[in-house]
Amino acid sequence: METKLLRDTTEDITTASQIIRDGGIVAMPTETVYGLAANALDGNAVRKIFKAKGRPMDNPLIVHVSSVKMAEDLHLYKEFTKDAKALAEKFWPGPLTIILPKGDCIPDEVSAGLSTVAVRCPSHKVAQKLIELSGKPLAAPSANISGKPSPTKFQHCVNDLMGRADAIIDGGECAVGVESTVVTLATNPPRLLRPGGVTVEQLESVLGKVEIDDAVLDKLKENEVASSPGMKYKHYAPSAQVYLVKGREFVKFVNRVSDSTTAVVCFDEDKSRINSVTYPIGSRNDYFSHAHKIFDVLRQIDKNENIKKVFAPLPRVEGVSLAVYNRLIRASAFRIINADAYVVGLTGPTGAGKSTVARVFEKNGYHIVDTDKIARKAVEKGSPLLKRIAKAFGEDVINDDGTLNRKLLAKRAFETRGKTEILNSITHPYIYEKALLEIEEYSNKGCDKFILDAPVLFESGGEKYCKKTVAVISSLEKRIERIIKRDNLTHKEAMRRINAQHSDDYYTDRADLVLYNNGEQRELENEIIRLINGEL
Ligand code: TXA
Ligand code: MG
């Protein structure tokens, strides 16, 4: 299909309006995001939108009008209620979509078989003019291919829809940048289904209490039916893994954990203090700028194939930021990290008594994040990590019953240093991701101090997640004694294991603090309490 690229002149918009009247589809700018429009009263035309976007047919579309009067005259709603009118008077034209039981003129393609219809009146002058010149209400979802971020620039539409739409009109950058607020008045009390440019606070000033649908802030639970069908689909997420980072120490945290494959979405003020590639979204308190820029930034990040990890500041859950939060929390698959958590890395050679030390910290209010435990869980039957390990080391490292053949894996992975590194490059990032999420989980439960218990803390680069590191060291005799007892080994076997490890210097050179554990429990406890009250 040939796609006409049009400008925002009267002549070009007239051309677009003729395409609409002829049953074609046109990408048009609105103040929120670009929409892919067709005559809403023509089921065949509307079907073309679903095809062009690759959109599931059970996800209904928003009908765009140029005025309240148009919605009334056409009887788009069964009844344009008093509340709806009050909202429309206050917020139309503008970024608000109102859902009510639908009028008879609405084709099933638009409402996707629901008994309600979503209507909005955009304020962008090109959208207004296109509706007026075509004389039709326009059904229009966001003009992206399904699964991509909504387009906020002409070029985004060109990238997605060249050859798929009859025309694309260049109307510049969309002012708001996130899709409209969607509120349903078909429930009592009214309910917010999607946050956008019109805030909950503004809605409540007209309607009184507005409920916020669960899917706005949280993941849909399994088997839960979405109030808005759009919420059940996998939302846009870049191919890189996005993490939302909360806390005052955002910059320090991202600088500690970033590498050459990291991108950071940040406020303009922080840009110069961040060491990795940055994508600024405006000044810290310019919430409208964050909304305006976020989709463009996500598209830019997706274009850079080097980027594997993205950190972005966690938006507030109020005002227009709620909309940014809602989009980003999905893009990040609900991963939030707490930059302010006080994490102490604990390491040391085998048999030095690390676990005993960890337990003393635990008694003193620290939550223990046990990387060995995470590692064991990571290779349990059915874990996604197992598949990646099997791909790298051969399918036969998985037993017939789906469990890991540890012996065979160890044989292959520890054959050469290169192979060990491959295994580590698969397991370490996974383990630390789980560790950070565990820290977040316990931060939310009120814990603010953590021990990251990691035998290979330094070898795996884990110290970057820690504010301080502690090495536990013990005399050789004590270590041999402990290993023999713990693992039921002979003296020779215990020695062999010790000799395969780093010397004490390796740990003491790197750690901020060193604990000598010579088996005197009281002494050890006192020493740890001294550290907690002093250097830690
Ligand atoms: O800002 C916007 O709203 C943009 C511009 C183009 O107007 N449009 C837009 O449309 O974002 P779309 O289709 O990408 O998102 C509409 C959302 C979907 O999640 C859909 O499921 C929901 O609104 N929706 C539409 N009709 C509905 C209805 N009757 N009941 C519940 N949800 C509905
Ligand atoms: Mg959309």
Coordinates of C-alpha atoms and ligand atoms in Angstrom, one line a residue:
M1 CA 0.0 0.0 0.0
E2 CA 1.2 3.5 -0.8
T3 CA 1.3 5.7 2.3
K4 CA 0.9 9.5 1.6
L5 CA 3.0 11.7 3.8
L6 CA 0.9 14.8 4.5
R7 CA 1.5 18.1 6.2
D8 CA -0.8 20.0 8.5
T9 CA -2.1 22.4 5.8
T10 CA -5.8 22.7 5.0
E11 CA -5.2 21.2 1.6
D12 CA -3.4 18.1 2.9
I13 CA -6.0 17.7 5.7
T14 CA -8.7 17.9 3.1
T15 CA -6.9 15.1 1.2
A16 CA -6.8 13.0 4.4
S17 CA -10.5 13.7 5.1
Q18 CA -11.3 12.3 1.6
I19 CA -9.3 9.1 2.4
I20 CA -11.4 8.8 5.6
R21 CA -14.7 9.2 3.7
D22 CA -13.5 6.6 1.2
G23 CA -13.1 4.1 4.0
G24 CA -9.3 4.4 4.4
I25 CA -7.0 4.8 7.5
V26 CA -5.0 7.9 8.4
A27 CA -2.4 8.5 11.2
M28 CA -3.2 11.8 12.7
P29 CA -1.6 13.9 15.5
T30 CA -3.5 14.5 18.7
E31 CA -2.3 16.3 21.8
T32 CA -1.7 13.0 23.6
V33 CA -0.2 10.6 21.0
Y34 CA -0.7 10.0 17.3
G35 CA -3.8 8.0 16.5
L36 CA -4.6 5.7 13.5
A37 CA -8.0 6.9 12.4
A38 CA -10.9 5.6 10.4
N39 CA -14.6 6.4 10.1
A40 CA -16.0 5.0 13.4
L41 CA -19.4 4.3 11.8
D42 CA -17.9 2.1 9.1
G43 CA -17.1 -1.4 10.5
N44 CA -15.1 -2.3 7.4
A45 CA -12.9 0.8 7.6
V46 CA -12.4 0.1 11.4
R47 CA -11.3 -3.4 10.7
K48 CA -8.4 -2.1 8.6
I49 CA -7.0 -0.4 11.7
F50 CA -6.8 -3.7 13.6
K51 CA -5.0 -5.3 10.6
A52 CA -2.5 -2.4 10.2
K53 CA -1.6 -2.4 13.9
G54 CA -1.7 -6.2 14.4
R55 CA -4.2 -5.4 17.2
P56 CA -6.3 -8.2 18.8
M57 CA -9.9 -7.7 17.7
D58 CA -11.2 -7.9 21.3
N59 CA -9.5 -4.6 22.2
P60 CA -12.0 -1.8 21.7
L61 CA -11.2 1.6 20.2
I62 CA -11.8 5.2 21.3
V63 CA -14.2 7.3 19.1
H64 CA -12.9 10.9 18.5
V65 CA -15.3 13.8 18.1
S66 CA -14.7 17.5 17.5
S67 CA -17.3 18.7 20.1
V68 CA -19.7 17.6 22.8
K69 CA -22.5 18.5 20.4
M70 CA -21.2 16.0 17.8
A71 CA -21.2 13.2 20.3
E72 CA -24.8 14.1 21.3
D73 CA -26.2 14.6 17.8
L74 CA -24.8 11.2 16.7
H75 CA -26.0 9.5 19.8
L76 CA -22.7 7.8 20.3
Y77 CA -23.7 7.1 23.9
K78 CA -27.0 5.5 24.8
E79 CA -27.4 8.5 27.2
F80 CA -25.0 11.4 27.6
T81 CA -25.3 11.5 31.4
K82 CA -25.1 14.6 33.6
D83 CA -21.7 13.5 35.0
A84 CA -20.4 12.9 31.5
K85 CA -21.5 16.4 30.5
A86 CA -19.9 18.0 33.5
L87 CA -16.6 16.2 32.7
A88 CA -16.8 17.0 29.0
E89 CA -17.6 20.7 29.7
K90 CA -14.5 20.9 31.9
F91 CA -12.0 18.8 30.1
W92 CA -13.0 18.6 26.4
P93 CA -11.3 19.3 24.1
G94 CA -8.5 17.6 25.9
P95 CA -6.8 14.3 27.0
L96 CA -9.8 12.6 28.6
T97 CA -11.8 9.6 27.4
I98 CA -15.2 8.9 28.9
I99 CA -16.8 5.4 28.8
L100 CA -20.6 4.9 28.9
P101 CA -23.1 2.4 27.5
K102 CA -23.0 2.7 23.8
G103 CA -25.5 4.0 21.2
D104 CA -26.9 1.9 18.5
C105 CA -24.7 3.5 15.8
I106 CA -21.5 2.0 17.2
P107 CA -20.3 -1.0 15.2
D108 CA -19.2 -4.1 17.0
E109 CA -15.7 -3.6 15.6
V110 CA -15.3 -0.4 17.6
S111 CA -16.6 -1.6 20.9
A112 CA -15.1 -5.1 20.4
G113 CA -18.5 -6.6 21.4
L114 CA -18.7 -4.7 24.8
S115 CA -21.9 -2.8 25.7
T116 CA -20.0 0.4 26.3
V117 CA -18.1 2.9 24.1
A118 CA -15.1 5.1 24.8
V119 CA -15.3 8.7 23.4
R120 CA -13.0 11.6 23.5
C121 CA -12.6 15.1 22.0
P122 CA -9.0 15.9 21.1
S123 CA -7.8 19.4 21.3
H124 CA -5.1 19.2 18.6
K125 CA -6.1 21.4 15.8
V126 CA -5.2 18.9 13.1
A127 CA -7.4 16.2 14.7
Q128 CA -10.2 18.7 15.1
K129 CA -9.9 19.8 11.5
L130 CA -9.8 16.2 10.2
I131 CA -13.0 15.3 12.1
E132 CA -14.7 18.4 10.9
L133 CA -13.7 18.1 7.2
S134 CA -14.5 14.4 7.0
G135 CA -17.8 15.0 8.9
K136 CA -17.3 11.7 10.7
P137 CA -16.5 10.5 14.2
L138 CA -13.0 8.9 14.1
A139 CA -12.2 5.6 15.7
A140 CA -8.5 5.8 16.6
P141 CA -6.2 3.7 18.7
S142 CA -2.6 4.9 19.2
A143 CA -0.8 4.8 15.8
N144 CA 1.9 2.3 16.8
I145 CA 2.3 -1.3 15.7
S146 CA 0.8 -3.3 18.6
G147 CA 3.5 -3.9 21.2
K148 CA 5.5 -0.8 20.5
P149 CA 5.3 2.5 22.5
S150 CA 2.7 5.0 21.3
P151 CA 4.0 7.4 18.7
T152 CA 4.6 11.0 19.9
K153 CA 6.4 12.2 16.8
F154 CA 5.7 12.0 13.1
Q155 CA 8.8 10.0 12.5
H156 CA 7.6 7.3 15.0
C157 CA 4.5 6.8 12.8
V158 CA 6.6 6.7 9.7
N159 CA 8.7 4.0 11.3
D160 CA 5.7 1.9 12.3
L161 CA 3.1 2.5 9.5
M162 CA 4.9 3.1 6.2
G163 CA 3.1 0.8 3.8
R164 CA 0.3 0.0 6.3
A165 CA -1.7 3.2 6.5
D166 CA -3.2 5.3 3.6
A167 CA -1.7 8.5 5.0
I168 CA 0.3 10.0 7.9
I169 CA -0.2 13.7 8.8
D170 CA 2.8 15.5 10.3
G171 CA 1.5 17.5 13.2
G172 CA 4.8 17.9 15.1
E173 CA 5.4 16.5 18.6
C174 CA 2.4 15.6 20.8
A175 CA 2.2 18.0 23.7
V176 CA 1.1 15.6 26.4
G177 CA 3.1 12.5 25.3
V178 CA 1.1 9.8 27.1
E179 CA -2.3 8.5 26.1
S180 CA -5.5 10.0 27.4
T181 CA -7.0 9.4 30.8
V182 CA -9.7 6.8 30.5
V183 CA -12.5 6.9 33.0
T184 CA -15.7 4.8 33.0
L185 CA -19.0 6.2 34.2
A186 CA -20.6 2.9 33.5
T187 CA -19.7 1.8 37.0
N188 CA -20.7 3.4 40.3
P189 CA -18.6 5.0 41.6
P190 CA -16.8 6.0 38.4
R191 CA -13.5 4.3 37.9
L192 CA -10.2 5.3 36.4
L193 CA -9.0 2.7 33.9
R194 CA -5.9 4.5 32.6
P195 CA -4.2 7.5 34.0
G196 CA -3.2 10.3 31.6
G197 CA -3.0 14.0 31.2
V198 CA -6.2 14.7 33.2
T199 CA -5.4 13.7 36.7
V200 CA -7.4 11.8 39.3
E201 CA -7.5 14.9 41.4
Q202 CA -9.1 16.8 38.5
L203 CA -11.6 14.1 37.9
E204 CA -12.6 14.0 41.5
S205 CA -13.1 17.8 41.5
V206 CA -16.1 17.1 39.2
L207 CA -17.2 13.6 40.1
G208 CA -16.4 13.2 43.8
K209 CA -14.9 9.8 44.6
V210 CA -13.2 8.0 41.7
E211 CA -12.0 4.5 42.2
I212 CA -8.6 3.6 40.7
D213 CA -8.7 0.3 38.9
D214 CA -6.3 -2.3 40.3
A215 CA -4.6 -2.6 37.0
V216 CA -3.4 1.0 37.1
L217 CA -0.9 0.4 39.8
D218 CA -0.4 -3.3 39.9
K219 CA -0.1 -6.4 37.8
L220 CA -3.3 -8.1 36.9
K221 CA -3.6 -11.2 39.0
E222 CA -3.9 -14.5 37.3
N223 CA -7.5 -15.1 36.1
E224 CA -8.5 -11.6 36.9
V225 CA -10.6 -10.0 34.2
A226 CA -9.4 -6.6 33.0
S227 CA -11.9 -3.8 33.2
S228 CA -10.3 -2.3 30.1
P229 CA -9.3 -5.0 27.6
G230 CA -6.1 -3.1 26.7
M231 CA -4.7 -3.8 30.2
K232 CA -4.5 -7.5 29.7
Y233 CA -2.2 -7.3 26.7
K234 CA 1.5 -7.4 27.2
H235 CA 2.4 -3.8 27.3
Y236 CA 5.3 -2.2 25.7
A237 CA 8.7 -3.1 27.1
P238 CA 12.0 -2.4 25.4
S239 CA 14.2 -5.4 24.5
A240 CA 16.5 -4.3 27.3
Q241 CA 15.5 -4.9 30.9
V242 CA 14.1 -1.8 32.6
Y243 CA 14.5 -1.2 36.4
L244 CA 12.7 1.5 38.2
V245 CA 14.9 3.0 40.9
K246 CA 13.6 4.7 44.0
G247 CA 15.4 6.7 46.6
R248 CA 17.5 9.8 47.0
E249 CA 20.7 8.0 46.0
F250 CA 19.6 7.4 42.4
V251 CA 22.8 8.8 40.9
K252 CA 25.2 7.1 43.2
F253 CA 23.4 3.8 42.8
V254 CA 23.4 3.9 39.0
N255 CA 27.0 4.9 38.9
R256 CA 27.9 2.0 41.1
V257 CA 26.0 -0.6 39.1
S258 CA 26.3 0.6 35.5
D259 CA 28.5 -0.7 32.8
S260 CA 28.9 -0.2 29.1
T261 CA 25.6 -1.9 28.3
T262 CA 23.6 0.3 30.7
A263 CA 21.4 3.3 29.8
V264 CA 20.0 5.7 32.4
V265 CA 16.8 7.6 32.0
C266 CA 17.4 10.7 34.2
F267 CA 16.4 14.2 35.1
D268 CA 18.3 17.0 33.3
E269 CA 20.0 18.1 36.6
D270 CA 21.6 14.6 37.1
K271 CA 22.9 14.1 33.5
S272 CA 26.4 15.5 34.1
R273 CA 26.9 13.3 37.2
I274 CA 26.0 10.0 35.6
N275 CA 28.8 8.0 34.0
S276 CA 26.8 5.9 31.5
V277 CA 24.7 6.8 28.4
T278 CA 21.8 9.0 29.6
Y279 CA 18.4 9.8 28.3
P280 CA 17.2 13.0 30.0
I281 CA 13.4 13.5 30.4
G282 CA 13.4 17.1 31.7
S283 CA 13.9 18.9 35.0
R284 CA 13.3 17.0 38.2
N285 CA 10.0 18.7 39.0
D286 CA 8.8 19.2 35.5
Y287 CA 6.4 16.3 35.5
F288 CA 4.8 17.3 32.2
S289 CA 8.1 17.1 30.5
H290 CA 8.6 13.5 31.8
A291 CA 5.3 12.5 30.3
H292 CA 6.1 14.4 27.1
K293 CA 9.4 12.6 26.5
I294 CA 9.1 9.1 27.9
F295 CA 7.8 7.3 24.9
D296 CA 10.4 8.9 22.6
V297 CA 13.1 8.0 25.0
L298 CA 12.0 4.3 25.2
R299 CA 12.0 4.2 21.4
Q300 CA 15.5 5.7 21.3
I301 CA 16.7 3.1 23.8
D302 CA 15.3 0.3 21.7
K303 CA 17.2 1.5 18.7
N304 CA 20.5 1.0 20.5
E305 CA 21.3 -2.7 20.5
N306 CA 24.2 -2.4 22.9
I307 CA 21.8 -1.5 25.7
K308 CA 20.9 -4.5 27.9
K309 CA 19.8 -2.7 31.1
V310 CA 17.9 0.5 31.7
F311 CA 17.6 2.4 35.0
A312 CA 14.9 5.0 35.4
P313 CA 13.8 7.0 38.4
L314 CA 10.6 5.7 39.9
P315 CA 7.8 8.3 39.1
R316 CA 5.5 9.6 41.8
V317 CA 2.0 8.1 41.9
E318 CA 0.1 11.4 41.7
G319 CA -0.8 14.0 39.1
V320 CA 0.4 13.4 35.6
S321 CA 3.3 11.3 37.0
L322 CA 0.8 8.6 37.7
A323 CA 0.5 8.1 34.0
V324 CA 4.2 7.9 33.6
Y325 CA 4.4 5.4 36.5
N326 CA 1.7 3.3 35.0
R327 CA 3.5 3.1 31.6
L328 CA 7.0 2.6 33.1
I329 CA 6.0 0.0 35.7
R330 CA 4.8 -2.2 32.8
A331 CA 7.8 -1.5 30.7
S332 CA 9.9 -2.7 33.7
A333 CA 7.7 -5.7 34.3
F334 CA 7.1 -4.3 37.8
R335 CA 10.8 -4.3 38.8
I336 CA 11.6 -1.7 41.4
I337 CA 15.0 -1.3 43.1
N338 CA 15.6 0.7 46.3
A339 CA 18.8 2.8 45.9
D340 CA 18.8 3.9 49.5
A341 CA 18.8 0.4 51.0
Y342 CA 21.8 -0.1 53.2
V343 CA 23.5 -3.2 51.8
V344 CA 26.6 -4.7 53.4
G345 CA 28.4 -7.3 51.3
L346 CA 29.6 -10.3 53.3
T347 CA 32.2 -12.7 51.9
G348 CA 35.2 -14.8 52.8
P349 CA 36.8 -18.1 52.1
T350 CA 35.1 -21.4 52.8
G351 CA 34.9 -22.5 56.4
A352 CA 35.6 -19.0 57.8
G353 CA 32.2 -18.9 59.4
K354 CA 30.3 -16.5 57.2
S355 CA 26.9 -18.0 58.0
T356 CA 27.5 -17.6 61.8
V357 CA 28.4 -14.0 61.2
A358 CA 25.3 -13.5 59.0
R359 CA 23.2 -14.9 61.8
V360 CA 24.6 -12.4 64.2
F361 CA 23.8 -9.5 61.8
E362 CA 20.3 -11.0 61.5
K363 CA 19.8 -10.9 65.3
N364 CA 20.7 -7.2 65.0
G365 CA 18.0 -6.2 62.5
Y366 CA 19.7 -7.0 59.2
H367 CA 17.8 -9.0 56.5
I368 CA 20.1 -11.7 55.0
V369 CA 20.0 -12.0 51.2
D370 CA 21.6 -15.4 50.7
T371 CA 23.0 -15.6 47.2
D372 CA 23.7 -19.4 47.6
K373 CA 20.1 -19.9 48.2
I374 CA 19.1 -17.8 45.3
A375 CA 21.6 -19.7 43.1
R376 CA 20.1 -23.0 44.2
K377 CA 16.7 -21.9 43.4
A378 CA 17.8 -20.4 40.1
V379 CA 18.6 -23.9 38.7
E380 CA 15.6 -25.6 40.1
K381 CA 13.5 -27.6 37.6
G382 CA 11.7 -25.4 35.1
S383 CA 13.7 -22.2 35.8
P384 CA 14.3 -20.1 32.7
L385 CA 18.0 -20.0 33.6
L386 CA 18.2 -23.8 33.1
K387 CA 17.3 -23.4 29.5
R388 CA 20.0 -20.9 29.0
I389 CA 22.5 -23.1 30.7
A390 CA 21.5 -26.0 28.6
K391 CA 21.9 -23.9 25.5
A392 CA 25.4 -23.0 26.4
F393 CA 26.6 -26.4 27.8
G394 CA 24.5 -29.0 26.0
E395 CA 21.0 -30.2 26.5
D396 CA 22.2 -33.3 28.4
V397 CA 23.1 -31.2 31.5
I398 CA 19.4 -31.4 32.1
N399 CA 18.3 -34.8 33.4
D400 CA 15.3 -36.5 32.0
D401 CA 13.2 -35.4 35.0
G402 CA 14.0 -31.8 34.3
T403 CA 16.5 -31.3 37.1
L404 CA 20.1 -30.1 36.7
N405 CA 22.9 -32.6 36.3
R406 CA 25.3 -30.7 38.5
K407 CA 28.2 -33.0 38.1
L408 CA 28.1 -32.9 34.3
L409 CA 27.7 -29.1 34.3
A410 CA 30.6 -28.7 36.7
K411 CA 32.7 -30.9 34.5
R412 CA 32.0 -28.8 31.4
A413 CA 31.9 -25.4 33.0
F414 CA 35.0 -25.7 35.1
E415 CA 37.0 -27.2 32.2
T416 CA 38.5 -23.9 31.2
R417 CA 38.5 -20.4 32.6
G418 CA 36.6 -19.2 29.5
K419 CA 33.8 -21.7 30.1
T420 CA 33.6 -20.8 33.7
E421 CA 33.2 -17.2 32.7
I422 CA 30.3 -18.2 30.3
L423 CA 28.5 -19.9 33.2
N424 CA 29.1 -16.9 35.4
S425 CA 27.9 -14.5 32.8
I426 CA 24.6 -16.4 32.8
T427 CA 24.1 -17.0 36.5
H428 CA 25.6 -13.9 38.2
P429 CA 23.4 -11.2 36.6
Y430 CA 20.4 -13.4 37.4
I431 CA 21.4 -13.9 41.0
Y432 CA 22.0 -10.2 41.6
E433 CA 18.7 -9.2 39.9
K434 CA 16.9 -11.6 42.3
A435 CA 18.9 -10.2 45.2
L436 CA 18.0 -6.6 44.4
L437 CA 14.3 -7.5 44.1
E438 CA 14.5 -9.3 47.5
I439 CA 16.0 -6.2 49.0
E440 CA 13.1 -4.2 47.5
E441 CA 10.6 -6.6 48.8
Y442 CA 11.9 -6.3 52.4
S443 CA 12.4 -2.6 52.1
N444 CA 8.7 -2.4 51.5
K445 CA 8.2 -4.4 54.7
G446 CA 10.2 -1.8 56.6
C447 CA 13.6 -3.3 56.7
D448 CA 16.4 -0.9 55.8
K449 CA 19.6 -2.9 56.5
F450 CA 20.8 -5.8 54.5
I451 CA 23.5 -8.4 54.4
L452 CA 24.3 -9.6 50.9
D453 CA 25.9 -13.0 51.7
A454 CA 28.0 -13.9 48.7
P455 CA 31.0 -16.2 48.8
V456 CA 32.1 -14.9 45.4
L457 CA 31.2 -11.2 46.1
F458 CA 34.4 -9.8 44.6
E459 CA 34.8 -12.3 41.8
S460 CA 31.3 -11.6 40.6
G461 CA 31.4 -7.8 40.9
G462 CA 28.8 -7.9 43.6
E463 CA 30.5 -5.3 45.7
K464 CA 29.0 -2.6 43.4
Y465 CA 25.6 -3.3 45.0
C466 CA 27.0 -2.7 48.5
K467 CA 27.7 0.4 50.6
K468 CA 30.3 -1.5 52.6
T469 CA 31.9 -4.9 52.4
V470 CA 33.0 -7.2 55.2
A471 CA 35.3 -10.2 54.8
V472 CA 35.2 -13.0 57.4
I473 CA 38.6 -14.6 58.0
S474 CA 39.6 -17.4 60.3
S475 CA 42.6 -19.5 61.2
L476 CA 43.5 -22.4 59.0
E477 CA 42.9 -25.0 61.9
K478 CA 39.5 -23.6 62.6
R479 CA 38.5 -23.6 58.9
I480 CA 39.7 -27.2 58.4
E481 CA 37.8 -28.3 61.6
R482 CA 34.6 -26.6 60.3
I483 CA 34.7 -27.9 56.8
I484 CA 35.3 -31.5 58.0
K485 CA 32.4 -31.3 60.3
R486 CA 30.0 -29.4 58.0
D487 CA 30.6 -31.4 54.8
N488 CA 31.7 -34.7 56.2
L489 CA 35.1 -34.6 54.5
T490 CA 38.5 -36.1 55.3
H491 CA 41.3 -33.8 56.4
K492 CA 42.9 -34.2 52.9
E493 CA 39.7 -33.3 51.1
A494 CA 39.2 -30.3 53.3
M495 CA 42.7 -29.1 52.5
R496 CA 42.2 -29.6 48.8
R497 CA 39.1 -27.4 48.9
I498 CA 40.9 -24.7 50.8
N499 CA 43.8 -24.8 48.5
A500 CA 41.6 -24.3 45.5
Q501 CA 40.4 -21.0 46.9
H502 CA 41.9 -17.5 47.2
S503 CA 44.2 -16.8 50.1
D504 CA 43.0 -14.6 52.9
D505 CA 44.8 -11.6 51.4
Y506 CA 42.5 -11.7 48.4
Y507 CA 39.6 -10.8 50.8
T508 CA 41.3 -8.6 53.2
D509 CA 42.8 -6.5 50.4
R510 CA 39.4 -5.8 48.9
A511 CA 37.0 -5.6 51.8
D512 CA 36.3 -2.4 53.7
L513 CA 36.3 -4.3 57.0
V514 CA 37.6 -7.5 58.2
L515 CA 36.2 -9.8 60.9
Y516 CA 38.4 -12.4 62.6
N517 CA 36.2 -15.3 63.6
N518 CA 38.1 -17.7 65.8
G519 CA 35.2 -19.5 67.2
E520 CA 34.6 -17.4 70.2
Q521 CA 30.8 -16.7 69.8
R522 CA 30.7 -13.9 72.5
E523 CA 33.7 -12.2 71.1
L524 CA 32.4 -12.4 67.6
E525 CA 29.1 -10.9 68.6
N526 CA 30.7 -8.1 70.4
E527 CA 32.9 -7.4 67.5
I528 CA 30.0 -7.3 65.1
I529 CA 28.0 -5.0 67.4
R530 CA 31.0 -2.7 67.6
L531 CA 31.1 -2.6 63.8
I532 CA 27.3 -2.0 63.5
N533 CA 27.6 0.9 65.9
G534 CA 30.8 2.2 64.3
E535 CA 32.1 1.7 60.8
L536 CA 28.9 0.3 59.4
Ligands
TXA1 O1 -4.8 9.4 23.9 C1 -5.4 8.5 23.5 O2 -6.4 8.0 24.1 C2 -5.0 7.9 22.1 C3 -5.3 9.0 21.1 C4 -5.0 8.5 19.7 O3 -6.6 9.4 21.2 N1 -5.7 6.7 21.8 C5 -5.4 5.5 22.5 O4 -6.1 4.4 22.1 O5 -4.5 5.4 23.3 P1 -5.7 2.9 22.4 O6 -6.6 2.1 21.6 O7 -4.3 2.7 22.2 O8 -6.1 2.8 23.9 C6 -7.5 2.8 24.3 C7 -7.6 2.0 25.6 C8 -7.4 0.6 25.4 O9 -6.7 0.1 26.6 C9 -8.8 0.0 25.4 O10 -8.8 -1.3 25.9 C10 -9.5 0.9 26.3 O11 -9.0 2.2 26.0 N2 -11.0 1.0 25.9 C11 -11.5 1.4 24.8 N3 -12.9 1.3 24.8 C12 -13.2 0.7 26.0 C13 -14.4 0.3 26.7 N4 -15.5 0.4 26.1 N5 -14.3 -0.2 27.9 C14 -13.1 -0.3 28.5 N6 -11.9 0.0 28.0 C15 -11.9 0.5 26.7
MG2 MG -2.4 2.0 22.4

